[in-house]
PDB file of C-alpha atoms in Angstrom:
ATOM      1  CA  UNK A 219      -2.169   3.614  20.438  1.00 47.00           C
ATOM      2  CA  UNK A 220       0.515   3.913  17.409  1.00 47.00           C
ATOM      3  CA  UNK A 221       1.916   0.432  18.124  1.00 48.00           C
ATOM      4  CA  UNK A 222      -1.693  -0.933  17.814  1.00 50.00           C
ATOM      5  CA  UNK A 223      -2.088   0.620  14.421  1.00 48.00           C
ATOM      6  CA  UNK A 224       1.325  -0.523  13.167  1.00 49.00           C
ATOM      7  CA  UNK A 225       0.373  -4.060  14.659  1.00 51.00           C
ATOM      8  CA  UNK A 226      -2.940  -4.215  12.727  1.00 50.00           C
ATOM      9  CA  UNK A 227      -1.167  -2.910   9.544  1.00 48.00           C
ATOM     10  CA  UNK A 228       1.641  -5.825   9.988  1.00 50.00           C
ATOM     11  CA  UNK A 229      -1.340  -8.188  10.399  1.00 49.00           C
ATOM     12  CA  UNK A 230      -3.160  -6.788   7.389  1.00 42.00           C
ATOM     13  CA  UNK A 231      -0.086  -7.175   5.089  1.00 49.00           C
ATOM     14  CA  UNK A 232       0.266 -10.791   6.232  1.00 59.00           C
ATOM     15  CA  UNK A 233      -3.385 -11.769   5.619  1.00 71.00           C
ATOM     16  CA  UNK A 234      -4.220 -12.825   1.997  1.00 82.00           C
ATOM     17  CA  UNK A 235      -6.687 -10.683   0.233  1.00 84.00           C
ATOM     18  CA  UNK A 236      -8.808 -13.793  -0.200  1.00 86.00           C
ATOM     19  CA  UNK A 237      -8.954 -14.185   3.514  1.00 91.00           C
ATOM     20  CA  UNK A 238     -10.039 -10.559   4.141  1.00 92.00           C
ATOM     21  CA  UNK A 239     -12.569 -10.929   1.539  1.00 92.00           C
ATOM     22  CA  UNK A 240     -14.000 -14.080   3.099  1.00 93.00           C
ATOM     23  CA  UNK A 241     -13.985 -12.135   6.446  1.00 94.00           C
ATOM     24  CA  UNK A 242     -15.866  -9.313   4.594  1.00 94.00           C
ATOM     25  CA  UNK A 243     -18.445 -11.572   3.088  1.00 93.00           C
ATOM     26  CA  UNK A 244     -18.659 -14.122   5.908  1.00 94.00           C
ATOM     27  CA  UNK A 245     -19.746 -11.999   8.678  1.00 92.00           C
ATOM     28  CA  UNK A 246     -22.952 -10.321   9.704  1.00 91.00           C
ATOM     29  CA  UNK A 247     -21.332  -8.221  12.660  1.00 95.00           C
ATOM     30  CA  UNK A 248     -21.064  -4.536  11.044  1.00 94.00           C
ATOM     31  CA  UNK A 249     -17.966  -3.829  13.200  1.00 95.00           C
ATOM     32  CA  UNK A 250     -16.034  -6.733  11.713  1.00 95.00           C
ATOM     33  CA  UNK A 251     -17.265  -6.095   8.261  1.00 96.00           C
ATOM     34  CA  UNK A 252     -16.421  -2.516   8.344  1.00 96.00           C
ATOM     35  CA  UNK A 253     -12.798  -3.583   9.558  1.00 96.00           C
ATOM     36  CA  UNK A 254     -12.421  -5.997   6.909  1.00 95.00           C
ATOM     37  CA  UNK A 255     -13.878  -3.492   4.189  1.00 95.00           C
ATOM     38  CA  UNK A 256     -11.209  -0.948   5.189  1.00 95.00           C
ATOM     39  CA  UNK A 257      -8.482  -3.340   5.399  1.00 94.00           C
ATOM     40  CA  UNK A 258      -9.246  -5.016   1.920  1.00 91.00           C
ATOM     41  CA  UNK A 259      -9.911  -1.597   0.264  1.00 92.00           C
ATOM     42  CA  UNK A 260      -6.639  -0.125   1.250  1.00 90.00           C
ATOM     43  CA  UNK A 261      -4.826  -3.473   0.717  1.00 85.00           C
ATOM     44  CA  UNK A 262      -6.059  -3.401  -2.944  1.00 72.00           C
ATOM     45  CA  UNK A 263      -5.017   0.275  -3.220  1.00 67.00           C
ATOM     46  CA  UNK A 264      -1.258  -0.547  -1.988  1.00 66.00           C
ATOM     47  CA  UNK A 265      -1.061  -3.745  -4.152  1.00 61.00           C
ATOM     48  CA  UNK A 266      -2.361  -2.165  -7.168  1.00 54.00           C
ATOM     49  CA  UNK A 267      -5.239  -4.697  -7.705  1.00 48.00           C
ATOM     50  CA  UNK A 268      -3.286  -7.309  -9.608  1.00 57.00           C
ATOM     51  CA  UNK A 269      -6.261  -9.017 -11.110  1.00 59.00           C
ATOM     52  CA  UNK A 270      -9.692  -8.505 -12.030  1.00 64.00           C
ATOM     53  CA  UNK A 271     -10.733 -10.592  -9.200  1.00 68.00           C
ATOM     54  CA  UNK A 272      -9.155  -8.379  -6.782  1.00 77.00           C
ATOM     55  CA  UNK A 273     -10.549  -5.332  -8.923  1.00 82.00           C
ATOM     56  CA  UNK A 274     -14.077  -6.740  -8.278  1.00 85.00           C
ATOM     57  CA  UNK A 275     -13.228  -7.118  -4.408  1.00 90.00           C
ATOM     58  CA  UNK A 276     -12.118  -3.468  -4.378  1.00 89.00           C
ATOM     59  CA  UNK A 277     -15.722  -2.365  -5.930  1.00 92.00           C
ATOM     60  CA  UNK A 278     -17.485  -4.411  -3.540  1.00 94.00           C
ATOM     61  CA  UNK A 279     -15.566  -2.726  -0.582  1.00 95.00           C
ATOM     62  CA  UNK A 280     -15.949   0.740  -2.305  1.00 95.00           C
ATOM     63  CA  UNK A 281     -19.740   0.078  -2.409  1.00 95.00           C
ATOM     64  CA  UNK A 282     -19.955  -0.980   1.058  1.00 96.00           C
ATOM     65  CA  UNK A 283     -17.794   1.810   2.434  1.00 96.00           C
ATOM     66  CA  UNK A 284     -19.902   4.486   0.465  1.00 96.00           C
ATOM     67  CA  UNK A 285     -22.890   3.482   2.446  1.00 96.00           C
ATOM     68  CA  UNK A 286     -21.006   3.310   5.601  1.00 96.00           C
ATOM     69  CA  UNK A 287     -18.744   6.514   5.374  1.00 97.00           C
ATOM     70  CA  UNK A 288     -19.568   7.901   8.683  1.00 96.00           C
ATOM     71  CA  UNK A 289     -18.396   4.767  10.746  1.00 97.00           C
ATOM     72  CA  UNK A 290     -15.477   4.297   8.206  1.00 97.00           C
ATOM     73  CA  UNK A 291     -14.215   7.924   8.788  1.00 97.00           C
ATOM     74  CA  UNK A 292     -14.777   7.658  12.547  1.00 97.00           C
ATOM     75  CA  UNK A 293     -12.663   4.577  12.729  1.00 97.00           C
ATOM     76  CA  UNK A 294      -9.782   6.066  10.611  1.00 97.00           C
ATOM     77  CA  UNK A 295     -10.167   9.180  13.052  1.00 97.00           C
ATOM     78  CA  UNK A 296      -9.738   6.923  15.921  1.00 96.00           C
ATOM     79  CA  UNK A 297      -6.623   5.500  14.359  1.00 96.00           C
ATOM     80  CA  UNK A 298      -5.466   9.001  13.094  1.00 95.00           C
ATOM     81  CA  UNK A 299      -5.046   7.548   9.597  1.00 96.00           C
ATOM     82  CA  UNK A 300      -5.095  10.852   7.588  1.00 96.00           C
ATOM     83  CA  UNK A 301      -3.830   9.407   4.443  1.00 96.00           C
ATOM     84  CA  UNK A 302      -6.597   6.743   4.351  1.00 96.00           C
ATOM     85  CA  UNK A 303      -9.082   9.378   5.302  1.00 97.00           C
ATOM     86  CA  UNK A 304      -7.860  11.527   2.313  1.00 96.00           C
ATOM     87  CA  UNK A 305      -8.235   8.675  -0.021  1.00 95.00           C
ATOM     88  CA  UNK A 306     -11.926   8.119   1.133  1.00 96.00           C
ATOM     89  CA  UNK A 307     -12.456  11.988   1.030  1.00 96.00           C
ATOM     90  CA  UNK A 308     -11.470  11.989  -2.650  1.00 95.00           C
ATOM     91  CA  UNK A 309     -14.466  10.017  -3.459  1.00 95.00           C
ATOM     92  CA  UNK A 310     -16.829  12.743  -2.381  1.00 94.00           C
ATOM     93  CA  UNK A 311     -18.999  10.493  -0.394  1.00 96.00           C
ATOM     94  CA  UNK A 312     -19.724  13.093   2.336  1.00 95.00           C
ATOM     95  CA  UNK A 313     -20.742  16.521   2.536  1.00 94.00           C
ATOM     96  CA  UNK A 314     -20.312  19.812   4.909  1.00 93.00           C
ATOM     97  CA  UNK A 315     -22.820  18.409   7.488  1.00 95.00           C
ATOM     98  CA  UNK A 316     -20.753  14.998   7.698  1.00 96.00           C
ATOM     99  CA  UNK A 317     -17.562  16.905   7.739  1.00 96.00           C
ATOM    100  CA  UNK A 318     -18.545  18.960  10.909  1.00 96.00           C
ATOM    101  CA  UNK A 319     -19.579  15.564  12.500  1.00 97.00           C
ATOM    102  CA  UNK A 320     -16.108  14.403  11.825  1.00 97.00           C
ATOM    103  CA  UNK A 321     -14.420  17.575  13.117  1.00 97.00           C
ATOM    104  CA  UNK A 322     -16.386  17.439  16.328  1.00 97.00           C
ATOM    105  CA  UNK A 323     -15.566  13.603  16.731  1.00 97.00           C
ATOM    106  CA  UNK A 324     -11.800  14.198  16.418  1.00 97.00           C
ATOM    107  CA  UNK A 325     -11.830  17.232  18.651  1.00 97.00           C
ATOM    108  CA  UNK A 326     -13.793  15.218  21.479  1.00 97.00           C
ATOM    109  CA  UNK A 327     -11.450  12.340  20.905  1.00 96.00           C
ATOM    110  CA  UNK A 328      -8.257  14.590  21.152  1.00 96.00           C
ATOM    111  CA  UNK A 329      -7.118  13.236  17.890  1.00 96.00           C
ATOM    112  CA  UNK A 330      -5.248  16.221  16.754  1.00 96.00           C
ATOM    113  CA  UNK A 331      -3.392  15.066  13.599  1.00 96.00           C
ATOM    114  CA  UNK A 332      -7.053  13.919  12.286  1.00 97.00           C
ATOM    115  CA  UNK A 333      -8.366  17.180  13.674  1.00 96.00           C
ATOM    116  CA  UNK A 334      -5.783  19.260  11.664  1.00 97.00           C
ATOM    117  CA  UNK A 335      -6.343  17.449   8.368  1.00 97.00           C
ATOM    118  CA  UNK A 336     -10.232  17.686   8.798  1.00 97.00           C
ATOM    119  CA  UNK A 337      -9.974  21.335   9.440  1.00 96.00           C
ATOM    120  CA  UNK A 338      -7.683  21.748   6.313  1.00 96.00           C
ATOM    121  CA  UNK A 339     -10.310  19.821   4.156  1.00 95.00           C
ATOM    122  CA  UNK A 340     -13.063  22.097   5.387  1.00 94.00           C
ATOM    123  CA  UNK A 341     -11.075  25.083   4.465  1.00 92.00           C
ATOM    124  CA  UNK A 342     -10.022  23.762   0.897  1.00 92.00           C
ATOM    125  CA  UNK A 343     -13.792  22.457   0.333  1.00 89.00           C
ATOM    126  CA  UNK A 344     -16.035  25.081   1.730  1.00 85.00           C
ATOM    127  CA  UNK A 345     -13.844  27.959   3.389  1.00 82.00           C
ATOM    128  CA  UNK A 346     -15.122  29.467   6.684  1.00 73.00           C
ATOM    129  CA  UNK A 347     -17.693  31.984   6.691  1.00 70.00           C
ATOM    130  CA  UNK A 348     -17.350  35.145   8.434  1.00 63.00           C
ATOM    131  CA  UNK A 349     -19.881  35.960  11.045  1.00 64.00           C
ATOM    132  CA  UNK A 350     -21.240  39.401  11.481  1.00 61.00           C
ATOM    133  CA  UNK A 351     -21.622  40.307  15.204  1.00 63.00           C
ATOM    134  CA  UNK A 352     -22.441  44.085  14.835  1.00 66.00           C
ATOM    135  CA  UNK A 353     -25.302  45.404  16.577  1.00 68.00           C
TER     136      UNK A 353
END
C-alpha cells in the first residue's frame, strides 16, 4: 500500500500542474475529479504557487475540496496521509460529527496512523466527555 502511495506521489511530481488542472476541469467523474483536486492542491502547496494562475488553480481546488471534504478525507485516510489530513483540517471545513465519521472509517479500515491522528485531533478540538454511569 505504501509503495502505491509513493508511486502516485512520483507520478504527481512528474505531472505538470497544467495537466492536473486540465484533468480536474475536464472530467465529470467525481472520483477522478477528487483525485485531481487533491493532487493539484497539495502540489501547489509543495511548490509554493509560483504564479497568479497557479494561485487561481489552488483556489478552485480549495473551493471544490471544501464541498467534498468527506470523500477527500476518506481518500486521505485510505492512503494514511496524515500530513495532508492535517492541512485540510486546518481550514475548519468539518466539525465534530464529521470527525466521528472519519474516526469510525479509519477504525473500520484498520488505518492505525490515520486513526491515531484523528483521535489526537478530537482530543485537541473537542476533548473527551466523561460519562456518568452511577445509578
